[in-house]
Amino acid sequence: MKLLRIKMKTFFTLLVIIISFSAKSQEKYEVFFDFNKDIPSQNSLKTLQKWMENQSRVEVLRINGYCDSVDNKSYNKDLALRRIQSVLKILKDGKIAINSKVDLQAFGKNFKLSPNQDENRKVTIFYKSNQFVRNSPPFDQELPNEGNVPLKIEKEKNELKAKFNIAKKGDIITIQNIYFYLNSDKLVEKSMPILEELFAIMKNTPKLKIKIRGHICCNTNTSEIKLSLQRAIKIKAFLLEKNITTNRLSTAGFGSSKPMYKIPEKTEVERLANRRVEIEILDI
């Protein structure tokens, strides 16, 4: 018994050390914004640029976006998301390594607000120092192993406009060839022509309002929707960056709860059908 108590004490001591080390190894940096703006304030942008110049060996793990208490929760959450995307672009342009599973969290009003409103208009970057910086992660199942992917994407790009031309309110348009990296909401570059085509359709149809619906395959836990929602949000963020207004865009993540084929899928064709992006026409 005495030996067991010693072993247990040693175990918990090591556990405390590991947790403490892990907490200390993750650092944070805050970027501030002017009222109702999604681009960092001039002073904050300057200090962020200086910070990036000295951070060649860091990896960003999480980015949280916040707003002040003005306006409603929904508007503030969209503004917080735009602030996250703005900072994310700056970090990428500055060659800062972004973890393939980076966690993006936008907060409207559901956080502890500071009495000083200036302190609430911010983005917090959580990062760790790495001896080695990893390259982009590999493709996951979201990129099919067979067929000519660029040809498939070009074919769907050409067909997408025709689908929207005959669409009416309530219709759901399925897009298969939008791909992401492993367990991530990072888009594969080959998907960009389809997203550019979707943007062109939105731009040329000013009354069009859509809901971006994310789906994944292969997961028997149908209540896990986080990744599918993050991917839908990433597509929304792309359109927001192209100046499509936020009131024309909404998102939903369904995980694997609405499969076209029963899970577990039997073939790659079934998996490809289940992992998809859908566009629901809300108004046109």
PDB file of C-alpha atoms in Angstrom:
ATOM      1  CA  MET A   1       0.000   0.000   0.000  1.00  0.00           C
ATOM      2  CA  LYS A   2       2.800   2.375   0.845  1.00  0.00           C
ATOM      3  CA  LEU A   3       4.458   1.692  -2.534  1.00  0.00           C
ATOM      4  CA  LEU A   4       1.131   2.295  -4.299  1.00  0.00           C
ATOM      5  CA  ARG A   5       0.683   5.638  -2.518  1.00  0.00           C
ATOM      6  CA  ILE A   6       4.173   6.691  -3.545  1.00  0.00           C
ATOM      7  CA  LYS A   7       3.473   5.749  -7.166  1.00  0.00           C
ATOM      8  CA  MET A   8       0.151   7.628  -7.153  1.00  0.00           C
ATOM      9  CA  LYS A   9       1.780  10.694  -5.616  1.00  0.00           C
ATOM     10  CA  THR A  10       4.511  10.603  -8.261  1.00  0.00           C
ATOM     11  CA  PHE A  11       1.897  10.242 -11.016  1.00  0.00           C
ATOM     12  CA  PHE A  12      -0.133  13.259  -9.884  1.00  0.00           C
ATOM     13  CA  THR A  13       3.026  15.341  -9.431  1.00  0.00           C
ATOM     14  CA  LEU A  14       4.038  14.589 -13.023  1.00  0.00           C
ATOM     15  CA  LEU A  15       0.502  15.332 -14.220  1.00  0.00           C
ATOM     16  CA  VAL A  16       0.549  18.757 -12.554  1.00  0.00           C
ATOM     17  CA  ILE A  17       3.945  19.500 -14.103  1.00  0.00           C
ATOM     18  CA  ILE A  18       2.729  18.468 -17.577  1.00  0.00           C
ATOM     19  CA  ILE A  19      -0.456  20.555 -17.322  1.00  0.00           C
ATOM     20  CA  SER A  20       1.499  23.525 -16.001  1.00  0.00           C
ATOM     21  CA  PHE A  21       4.089  23.247 -18.760  1.00  0.00           C
ATOM     22  CA  SER A  22       1.376  22.937 -21.413  1.00  0.00           C
ATOM     23  CA  ALA A  23      -0.411  26.042 -20.138  1.00  0.00           C
ATOM     24  CA  LYS A  24       2.806  28.056 -20.043  1.00  0.00           C
ATOM     25  CA  SER A  25       3.884  26.901 -23.501  1.00  0.00           C
ATOM     26  CA  GLN A  26       0.760  28.473 -25.014  1.00  0.00           C
ATOM     27  CA  GLU A  27       1.008  32.243 -25.222  1.00  0.00           C
ATOM     28  CA  LYS A  28      -1.342  34.922 -26.500  1.00  0.00           C
ATOM     29  CA  TYR A  29      -1.233  38.211 -28.374  1.00  0.00           C
ATOM     30  CA  GLU A  30      -4.097  40.718 -28.642  1.00  0.00           C
ATOM     31  CA  VAL A  31      -5.049  42.874 -31.619  1.00  0.00           C
ATOM     32  CA  PHE A  32      -7.470  45.797 -31.123  1.00  0.00           C
ATOM     33  CA  PHE A  33     -10.027  47.437 -33.402  1.00  0.00           C
ATOM     34  CA  ASP A  34     -11.842  50.755 -33.666  1.00  0.00           C
ATOM     35  CA  PHE A  35     -15.612  50.883 -33.167  1.00  0.00           C
ATOM     36  CA  ASN A  36     -17.546  48.811 -35.736  1.00  0.00           C
ATOM     37  CA  LYS A  37     -14.390  48.091 -37.803  1.00  0.00           C
ATOM     38  CA  ASP A  38     -13.123  44.680 -38.952  1.00  0.00           C
ATOM     39  CA  ILE A  39      -9.588  45.887 -39.757  1.00  0.00           C
ATOM     40  CA  PRO A  40      -7.143  46.414 -36.845  1.00  0.00           C
ATOM     41  CA  SER A  41      -6.659  49.978 -35.675  1.00  0.00           C
ATOM     42  CA  GLN A  42      -3.655  51.781 -37.109  1.00  0.00           C
ATOM     43  CA  ASN A  43      -1.581  51.530 -33.931  1.00  0.00           C
ATOM     44  CA  SER A  44      -2.504  47.892 -33.352  1.00  0.00           C
ATOM     45  CA  LEU A  45      -1.672  47.006 -36.948  1.00  0.00           C
ATOM     46  CA  LYS A  46       1.796  48.543 -36.585  1.00  0.00           C
ATOM     47  CA  THR A  47       2.530  46.606 -33.398  1.00  0.00           C
ATOM     48  CA  LEU A  48       1.172  43.398 -34.956  1.00  0.00           C
ATOM     49  CA  GLN A  49       3.531  43.815 -37.918  1.00  0.00           C
ATOM     50  CA  LYS A  50       6.477  44.271 -35.524  1.00  0.00           C
ATOM     51  CA  TRP A  51       5.367  41.231 -33.511  1.00  0.00           C
ATOM     52  CA  MET A  52       5.244  39.066 -36.648  1.00  0.00           C
ATOM     53  CA  GLU A  53       8.733  40.133 -37.682  1.00  0.00           C
ATOM     54  CA  ASN A  54      10.082  38.539 -34.485  1.00  0.00           C
ATOM     55  CA  GLN A  55       7.947  35.381 -34.545  1.00  0.00           C
ATOM     56  CA  SER A  56       9.459  33.156 -37.224  1.00  0.00           C
ATOM     57  CA  ARG A  57       9.122  30.057 -35.018  1.00  0.00           C
ATOM     58  CA  VAL A  58       5.582  30.272 -33.693  1.00  0.00           C
ATOM     59  CA  GLU A  59       2.455  28.335 -34.611  1.00  0.00           C
ATOM     60  CA  VAL A  60      -1.033  29.792 -34.146  1.00  0.00           C
ATOM     61  CA  LEU A  61      -3.392  27.362 -32.400  1.00  0.00           C
ATOM     62  CA  ARG A  62      -6.515  29.423 -31.757  1.00  0.00           C
ATOM     63  CA  ILE A  63      -7.972  32.812 -32.653  1.00  0.00           C
ATOM     64  CA  ASN A  64     -10.860  34.372 -30.719  1.00  0.00           C
ATOM     65  CA  GLY A  65     -12.796  37.405 -31.930  1.00  0.00           C
ATOM     66  CA  TYR A  66     -14.749  39.815 -29.704  1.00  0.00           C
ATOM     67  CA  CYS A  67     -16.925  42.931 -29.888  1.00  0.00           C
ATOM     68  CA  ASP A  68     -18.164  45.629 -27.546  1.00  0.00           C
ATOM     69  CA  SER A  69     -21.699  45.579 -26.079  1.00  0.00           C
ATOM     70  CA  VAL A  70     -23.183  47.840 -28.772  1.00  0.00           C
ATOM     71  CA  ASP A  71     -25.644  46.263 -31.263  1.00  0.00           C
ATOM     72  CA  ASN A  72     -27.213  42.799 -31.087  1.00  0.00           C
ATOM     73  CA  LYS A  73     -25.590  39.424 -30.540  1.00  0.00           C
ATOM     74  CA  SER A  74     -26.012  38.226 -34.148  1.00  0.00           C
ATOM     75  CA  TYR A  75     -24.443  41.342 -35.702  1.00  0.00           C
ATOM     76  CA  ASN A  76     -21.618  41.308 -33.172  1.00  0.00           C
ATOM     77  CA  LYS A  77     -20.841  37.650 -33.877  1.00  0.00           C
ATOM     78  CA  ASP A  78     -20.574  38.371 -37.611  1.00  0.00           C
ATOM     79  CA  LEU A  79     -18.323  41.367 -36.879  1.00  0.00           C
ATOM     80  CA  ALA A  80     -16.173  39.224 -34.578  1.00  0.00           C
ATOM     81  CA  LEU A  81     -15.864  36.629 -37.351  1.00  0.00           C
ATOM     82  CA  ARG A  82     -14.797  39.280 -39.866  1.00  0.00           C
ATOM     83  CA  ARG A  83     -12.177  40.496 -37.378  1.00  0.00           C
ATOM     84  CA  ILE A  84     -10.845  36.947 -37.051  1.00  0.00           C
ATOM     85  CA  GLN A  85     -10.630  36.549 -40.831  1.00  0.00           C
ATOM     86  CA  SER A  86      -8.904  39.931 -41.148  1.00  0.00           C
ATOM     87  CA  VAL A  87      -6.234  38.948 -38.605  1.00  0.00           C
ATOM     88  CA  LEU A  88      -5.913  35.467 -40.117  1.00  0.00           C
ATOM     89  CA  LYS A  89      -5.154  36.989 -43.521  1.00  0.00           C
ATOM     90  CA  ILE A  90      -2.544  39.317 -42.004  1.00  0.00           C
ATOM     91  CA  LEU A  91      -0.886  36.367 -40.245  1.00  0.00           C
ATOM     92  CA  LYS A  92      -0.838  34.292 -43.440  1.00  0.00           C
ATOM     93  CA  ASP A  93       0.538  37.206 -45.479  1.00  0.00           C
ATOM     94  CA  GLY A  94       3.216  37.547 -42.787  1.00  0.00           C
ATOM     95  CA  LYS A  95       4.163  33.846 -43.238  1.00  0.00           C
ATOM     96  CA  ILE A  96       3.128  32.960 -39.684  1.00  0.00           C
ATOM     97  CA  ALA A  97       2.465  29.207 -39.339  1.00  0.00           C
ATOM     98  CA  ILE A  98      -1.188  28.357 -38.743  1.00  0.00           C
ATOM     99  CA  ASN A  99      -2.002  24.989 -37.177  1.00  0.00           C
ATOM    100  CA  SER A 100      -4.058  22.752 -39.490  1.00  0.00           C
ATOM    101  CA  LYS A 101      -6.665  22.422 -36.714  1.00  0.00           C
ATOM    102  CA  VAL A 102      -6.676  26.093 -35.737  1.00  0.00           C
ATOM    103  CA  ASP A 103      -9.744  26.884 -33.632  1.00  0.00           C
ATOM    104  CA  LEU A 104     -11.653  30.008 -34.705  1.00  0.00           C
ATOM    105  CA  GLN A 105     -14.174  31.266 -32.149  1.00  0.00           C
ATOM    106  CA  ALA A 106     -16.345  34.362 -32.664  1.00  0.00           C
ATOM    107  CA  PHE A 107     -18.104  35.841 -29.637  1.00  0.00           C
ATOM    108  CA  GLY A 108     -21.030  38.261 -29.915  1.00  0.00           C
ATOM    109  CA  LYS A 109     -21.850  39.166 -26.317  1.00  0.00           C
ATOM    110  CA  ASN A 110     -21.493  35.836 -24.535  1.00  0.00           C
ATOM    111  CA  PHE A 111     -18.189  36.585 -22.807  1.00  0.00           C
ATOM    112  CA  LYS A 112     -17.011  38.594 -19.798  1.00  0.00           C
ATOM    113  CA  LEU A 113     -17.120  42.185 -21.030  1.00  0.00           C
ATOM    114  CA  SER A 114     -14.623  44.745 -19.772  1.00  0.00           C
ATOM    115  CA  PRO A 115     -16.035  48.062 -18.450  1.00  0.00           C
ATOM    116  CA  ASN A 116     -13.658  49.688 -20.945  1.00  0.00           C
ATOM    117  CA  GLN A 117     -15.317  49.130 -24.346  1.00  0.00           C
ATOM    118  CA  ASP A 118     -12.007  49.626 -26.185  1.00  0.00           C
ATOM    119  CA  GLU A 119     -10.708  46.434 -24.536  1.00  0.00           C
ATOM    120  CA  ASN A 120     -13.650  44.405 -25.881  1.00  0.00           C
ATOM    121  CA  ARG A 121     -13.019  45.241 -29.550  1.00  0.00           C
ATOM    122  CA  LYS A 122     -10.252  42.740 -30.097  1.00  0.00           C
ATOM    123  CA  VAL A 123      -8.917  39.490 -31.500  1.00  0.00           C
ATOM    124  CA  THR A 124      -6.823  37.237 -29.277  1.00  0.00           C
ATOM    125  CA  ILE A 125      -4.187  35.039 -30.954  1.00  0.00           C
ATOM    126  CA  PHE A 126      -3.143  31.937 -29.007  1.00  0.00           C
ATOM    127  CA  TYR A 127       0.145  30.456 -30.156  1.00  0.00           C
ATOM    128  CA  LYS A 128       3.095  28.305 -29.160  1.00  0.00           C
ATOM    129  CA  SER A 129       6.768  28.498 -29.973  1.00  0.00           C
ATOM    130  CA  ASN A 130       8.042  25.705 -32.202  1.00  0.00           C
ATOM    131  CA  GLN A 131      11.575  24.625 -32.939  1.00  0.00           C
ATOM    132  CA  PHE A 132      10.348  23.478 -36.330  1.00  0.00           C
ATOM    133  CA  VAL A 133       7.496  24.996 -38.331  1.00  0.00           C
ATOM    134  CA  ARG A 134       5.353  22.478 -40.155  1.00  0.00           C
ATOM    135  CA  ASN A 135       4.318  22.769 -43.780  1.00  0.00           C
ATOM    136  CA  SER A 136       0.705  22.585 -44.929  1.00  0.00           C
ATOM    137  CA  PRO A 137      -1.057  19.374 -43.870  1.00  0.00           C
ATOM    138  CA  PRO A 138      -1.945  16.654 -46.367  1.00  0.00           C
ATOM    139  CA  PHE A 139      -5.301  16.349 -48.090  1.00  0.00           C
ATOM    140  CA  ASP A 140      -7.816  14.143 -46.277  1.00  0.00           C
ATOM    141  CA  GLN A 141     -10.637  12.069 -47.733  1.00  0.00           C
ATOM    142  CA  GLU A 142     -12.213  15.327 -48.890  1.00  0.00           C
ATOM    143  CA  LEU A 143      -9.956  15.094 -51.956  1.00  0.00           C
ATOM    144  CA  PRO A 144     -10.882  12.057 -54.080  1.00  0.00           C
ATOM    145  CA  ASN A 145      -8.138   9.643 -55.030  1.00  0.00           C
ATOM    146  CA  GLU A 146      -9.475   8.903 -58.471  1.00  0.00           C
ATOM    147  CA  GLY A 147     -10.252  10.901 -61.576  1.00  0.00           C
ATOM    148  CA  ASN A 148      -9.028  14.222 -62.876  1.00  0.00           C
ATOM    149  CA  VAL A 149      -9.815  16.654 -60.055  1.00  0.00           C
ATOM    150  CA  PRO A 150      -9.128  19.899 -62.007  1.00  0.00           C
ATOM    151  CA  LEU A 151     -11.346  18.634 -64.842  1.00  0.00           C
ATOM    152  CA  LYS A 152     -14.171  17.789 -62.399  1.00  0.00           C
ATOM    153  CA  ILE A 153     -13.896  21.206 -60.786  1.00  0.00           C
ATOM    154  CA  GLU A 154     -13.915  23.012 -64.143  1.00  0.00           C
ATOM    155  CA  LYS A 155     -16.967  20.997 -65.235  1.00  0.00           C
ATOM    156  CA  GLU A 156     -18.885  21.849 -62.059  1.00  0.00           C
ATOM    157  CA  LYS A 157     -17.840  25.489 -62.266  1.00  0.00           C
ATOM    158  CA  ASN A 158     -19.392  25.685 -65.741  1.00  0.00           C
ATOM    159  CA  GLU A 159     -22.587  23.966 -64.556  1.00  0.00           C
ATOM    160  CA  LEU A 160     -23.025  26.000 -61.381  1.00  0.00           C
ATOM    161  CA  LYS A 161     -24.347  29.135 -63.097  1.00  0.00           C
ATOM    162  CA  ALA A 162     -26.954  27.089 -64.950  1.00  0.00           C
ATOM    163  CA  LYS A 163     -28.164  25.567 -61.671  1.00  0.00           C
ATOM    164  CA  PHE A 164     -28.649  29.000 -60.125  1.00  0.00           C
ATOM    165  CA  ASN A 165     -30.384  30.333 -63.251  1.00  0.00           C
ATOM    166  CA  ILE A 166     -33.272  27.894 -62.758  1.00  0.00           C
ATOM    167  CA  ALA A 167     -33.223  27.887 -58.937  1.00  0.00           C
ATOM    168  CA  LYS A 168     -36.117  29.188 -56.864  1.00  0.00           C
ATOM    169  CA  LYS A 169     -36.607  29.996 -53.200  1.00  0.00           C
ATOM    170  CA  GLY A 170     -36.268  26.861 -51.063  1.00  0.00           C
ATOM    171  CA  ASP A 171     -34.107  24.949 -53.560  1.00  0.00           C
ATOM    172  CA  ILE A 172     -30.886  23.300 -52.409  1.00  0.00           C
ATOM    173  CA  ILE A 173     -27.921  23.189 -54.789  1.00  0.00           C
ATOM    174  CA  THR A 174     -25.238  20.591 -54.043  1.00  0.00           C
ATOM    175  CA  ILE A 175     -21.556  21.388 -54.659  1.00  0.00           C
ATOM    176  CA  GLN A 176     -19.261  18.352 -54.495  1.00  0.00           C
ATOM    177  CA  ASN A 177     -15.885  19.722 -55.496  1.00  0.00           C
ATOM    178  CA  ILE A 178     -14.968  21.983 -52.585  1.00  0.00           C
ATOM    179  CA  TYR A 179     -12.129  20.320 -50.682  1.00  0.00           C
ATOM    180  CA  PHE A 180     -10.441  20.911 -47.323  1.00  0.00           C
ATOM    181  CA  TYR A 181      -7.260  19.777 -45.584  1.00  0.00           C
ATOM    182  CA  LEU A 182      -7.237  16.982 -43.008  1.00  0.00           C
ATOM    183  CA  ASN A 183      -9.638  17.671 -40.102  1.00  0.00           C
ATOM    184  CA  SER A 184      -9.421  21.344 -40.944  1.00  0.00           C
ATOM    185  CA  ASP A 185     -11.436  24.197 -42.409  1.00  0.00           C
ATOM    186  CA  LYS A 186      -8.455  25.195 -44.577  1.00  0.00           C
ATOM    187  CA  LEU A 187      -9.476  25.144 -48.230  1.00  0.00           C
ATOM    188  CA  VAL A 188      -7.512  23.216 -50.836  1.00  0.00           C
ATOM    189  CA  GLU A 189      -6.313  25.628 -53.531  1.00  0.00           C
ATOM    190  CA  LYS A 190      -7.930  23.540 -56.295  1.00  0.00           C
ATOM    191  CA  SER A 191     -11.351  24.514 -54.895  1.00  0.00           C
ATOM    192  CA  MET A 192     -10.904  28.238 -55.525  1.00  0.00           C
ATOM    193  CA  PRO A 193     -12.357  28.334 -59.089  1.00  0.00           C
ATOM    194  CA  ILE A 194     -15.714  27.073 -57.762  1.00  0.00           C
ATOM    195  CA  LEU A 195     -15.698  29.590 -54.916  1.00  0.00           C
ATOM    196  CA  GLU A 196     -14.858  32.359 -57.385  1.00  0.00           C
ATOM    197  CA  GLU A 197     -17.795  31.225 -59.539  1.00  0.00           C
ATOM    198  CA  LEU A 198     -20.099  31.270 -56.488  1.00  0.00           C
ATOM    199  CA  PHE A 199     -18.910  34.805 -55.746  1.00  0.00           C
ATOM    200  CA  ALA A 200     -19.598  35.864 -59.357  1.00  0.00           C
ATOM    201  CA  ILE A 201     -23.132  34.469 -59.093  1.00  0.00           C
ATOM    202  CA  MET A 202     -23.730  36.328 -55.810  1.00  0.00           C
ATOM    203  CA  LYS A 203     -22.341  39.545 -57.311  1.00  0.00           C
ATOM    204  CA  ASN A 204     -24.470  39.315 -60.436  1.00  0.00           C
ATOM    205  CA  THR A 205     -27.645  38.370 -58.539  1.00  0.00           C
ATOM    206  CA  PRO A 206     -27.904  41.147 -55.924  1.00  0.00           C
ATOM    207  CA  LYS A 207     -31.199  39.851 -54.436  1.00  0.00           C
ATOM    208  CA  LEU A 208     -29.810  36.353 -53.888  1.00  0.00           C
ATOM    209  CA  LYS A 209     -29.601  35.257 -50.240  1.00  0.00           C
ATOM    210  CA  ILE A 210     -28.198  31.856 -49.349  1.00  0.00           C
ATOM    211  CA  LYS A 211     -27.520  29.469 -46.500  1.00  0.00           C
ATOM    212  CA  ILE A 212     -24.238  27.557 -46.765  1.00  0.00           C
ATOM    213  CA  ARG A 213     -24.770  24.027 -45.429  1.00  0.00           C
ATOM    214  CA  GLY A 214     -21.750  21.895 -44.500  1.00  0.00           C
ATOM    215  CA  HIS A 215     -21.728  18.074 -44.433  1.00  0.00           C
ATOM    216  CA  ILE A 216     -19.026  15.473 -43.726  1.00  0.00           C
ATOM    217  CA  CYS A 217     -18.798  11.748 -44.304  1.00  0.00           C
ATOM    218  CA  CYS A 218     -17.668   8.710 -42.393  1.00  0.00           C
ATOM    219  CA  ASN A 219     -18.456   9.851 -38.831  1.00  0.00           C
ATOM    220  CA  THR A 220     -20.917   7.645 -36.956  1.00  0.00           C
ATOM    221  CA  ASN A 221     -21.293  10.357 -34.291  1.00  0.00           C
ATOM    222  CA  THR A 222     -24.009  12.386 -36.008  1.00  0.00           C
ATOM    223  CA  SER A 223     -24.116  14.995 -33.225  1.00  0.00           C
ATOM    224  CA  GLU A 224     -20.579  16.194 -34.028  1.00  0.00           C
ATOM    225  CA  ILE A 225     -21.192  19.209 -36.272  1.00  0.00           C
ATOM    226  CA  LYS A 226     -18.272  21.523 -35.405  1.00  0.00           C
ATOM    227  CA  LEU A 227     -16.056  20.761 -38.427  1.00  0.00           C
ATOM    228  CA  SER A 228     -18.911  20.957 -40.938  1.00  0.00           C
ATOM    229  CA  LEU A 229     -20.002  24.311 -39.480  1.00  0.00           C
ATOM    230  CA  GLN A 230     -16.441  25.676 -39.501  1.00  0.00           C
ATOM    231  CA  ARG A 231     -16.137  24.762 -43.174  1.00  0.00           C
ATOM    232  CA  ALA A 232     -19.428  26.497 -43.991  1.00  0.00           C
ATOM    233  CA  ILE A 233     -18.208  29.553 -42.057  1.00  0.00           C
ATOM    234  CA  LYS A 234     -14.942  29.511 -44.028  1.00  0.00           C
ATOM    235  CA  ILE A 235     -16.896  29.718 -47.300  1.00  0.00           C
ATOM    236  CA  LYS A 236     -18.983  32.550 -45.852  1.00  0.00           C
ATOM    237  CA  ALA A 237     -15.782  34.349 -44.814  1.00  0.00           C
ATOM    238  CA  PHE A 238     -14.462  34.029 -48.375  1.00  0.00           C
ATOM    239  CA  LEU A 239     -17.594  35.738 -49.709  1.00  0.00           C
ATOM    240  CA  LEU A 240     -17.457  38.420 -47.002  1.00  0.00           C
ATOM    241  CA  GLU A 241     -13.883  39.225 -48.034  1.00  0.00           C
ATOM    242  CA  LYS A 242     -15.249  39.732 -51.555  1.00  0.00           C
ATOM    243  CA  ASN A 243     -17.683  42.329 -50.136  1.00  0.00           C
ATOM    244  CA  ILE A 244     -20.827  40.213 -50.279  1.00  0.00           C
ATOM    245  CA  THR A 245     -22.871  41.670 -47.402  1.00  0.00           C
ATOM    246  CA  THR A 246     -23.429  39.565 -44.305  1.00  0.00           C
ATOM    247  CA  ASN A 247     -27.242  39.856 -44.447  1.00  0.00           C
ATOM    248  CA  ARG A 248     -27.142  37.749 -47.647  1.00  0.00           C
ATOM    249  CA  LEU A 249     -25.241  34.886 -46.039  1.00  0.00           C
ATOM    250  CA  SER A 250     -25.977  32.387 -43.297  1.00  0.00           C
ATOM    251  CA  THR A 251     -24.439  29.048 -42.335  1.00  0.00           C
ATOM    252  CA  ALA A 252     -25.352  25.667 -40.913  1.00  0.00           C
ATOM    253  CA  GLY A 253     -23.339  22.554 -40.085  1.00  0.00           C
ATOM    254  CA  PHE A 254     -24.974  19.126 -40.177  1.00  0.00           C
ATOM    255  CA  GLY A 255     -21.950  16.894 -39.600  1.00  0.00           C
ATOM    256  CA  SER A 256     -22.896  13.446 -40.887  1.00  0.00           C
ATOM    257  CA  SER A 257     -26.528  13.686 -39.718  1.00  0.00           C
ATOM    258  CA  LYS A 258     -27.990  14.088 -43.235  1.00  0.00           C
ATOM    259  CA  PRO A 259     -26.125  11.526 -45.364  1.00  0.00           C
ATOM    260  CA  MET A 260     -27.152  10.727 -48.907  1.00  0.00           C
ATOM    261  CA  TYR A 261     -25.840   7.202 -48.288  1.00  0.00           C
ATOM    262  CA  LYS A 262     -25.976   5.202 -45.071  1.00  0.00           C
ATOM    263  CA  ILE A 263     -22.912   5.442 -42.789  1.00  0.00           C
ATOM    264  CA  PRO A 264     -20.473   3.705 -42.822  1.00  0.00           C
ATOM    265  CA  GLU A 265     -20.273   4.223 -46.546  1.00  0.00           C
ATOM    266  CA  LYS A 266     -19.294   1.291 -48.754  1.00  0.00           C
ATOM    267  CA  THR A 267     -17.478   3.084 -51.564  1.00  0.00           C
ATOM    268  CA  GLU A 268     -15.554   6.267 -52.303  1.00  0.00           C
ATOM    269  CA  VAL A 269     -18.490   7.395 -54.459  1.00  0.00           C
ATOM    270  CA  GLU A 270     -20.795   7.191 -51.420  1.00  0.00           C
ATOM    271  CA  ARG A 271     -18.271   9.010 -49.209  1.00  0.00           C
ATOM    272  CA  LEU A 272     -17.900  11.755 -51.833  1.00  0.00           C
ATOM    273  CA  ALA A 273     -21.690  12.169 -52.013  1.00  0.00           C
ATOM    274  CA  ASN A 274     -21.963  12.471 -48.225  1.00  0.00           C
ATOM    275  CA  ARG A 275     -19.146  15.006 -47.796  1.00  0.00           C
ATOM    276  CA  ARG A 276     -20.541  17.981 -49.621  1.00  0.00           C
ATOM    277  CA  VAL A 277     -21.417  21.656 -49.453  1.00  0.00           C
ATOM    278  CA  GLU A 278     -24.996  22.673 -50.165  1.00  0.00           C
ATOM    279  CA  ILE A 279     -26.380  26.097 -51.010  1.00  0.00           C
ATOM    280  CA  GLU A 280     -29.945  26.672 -49.843  1.00  0.00           C
ATOM    281  CA  ILE A 281     -31.749  29.477 -51.670  1.00  0.00           C
ATOM    282  CA  LEU A 282     -33.317  31.769 -49.065  1.00  0.00           C
ATOM    283  CA  ASP A 283     -34.336  34.501 -51.498  1.00  0.00           C
ATOM    284  CA  ILE A 284     -33.711  35.222 -55.154  1.00  0.00           C
TER     285      ILE A 284
END
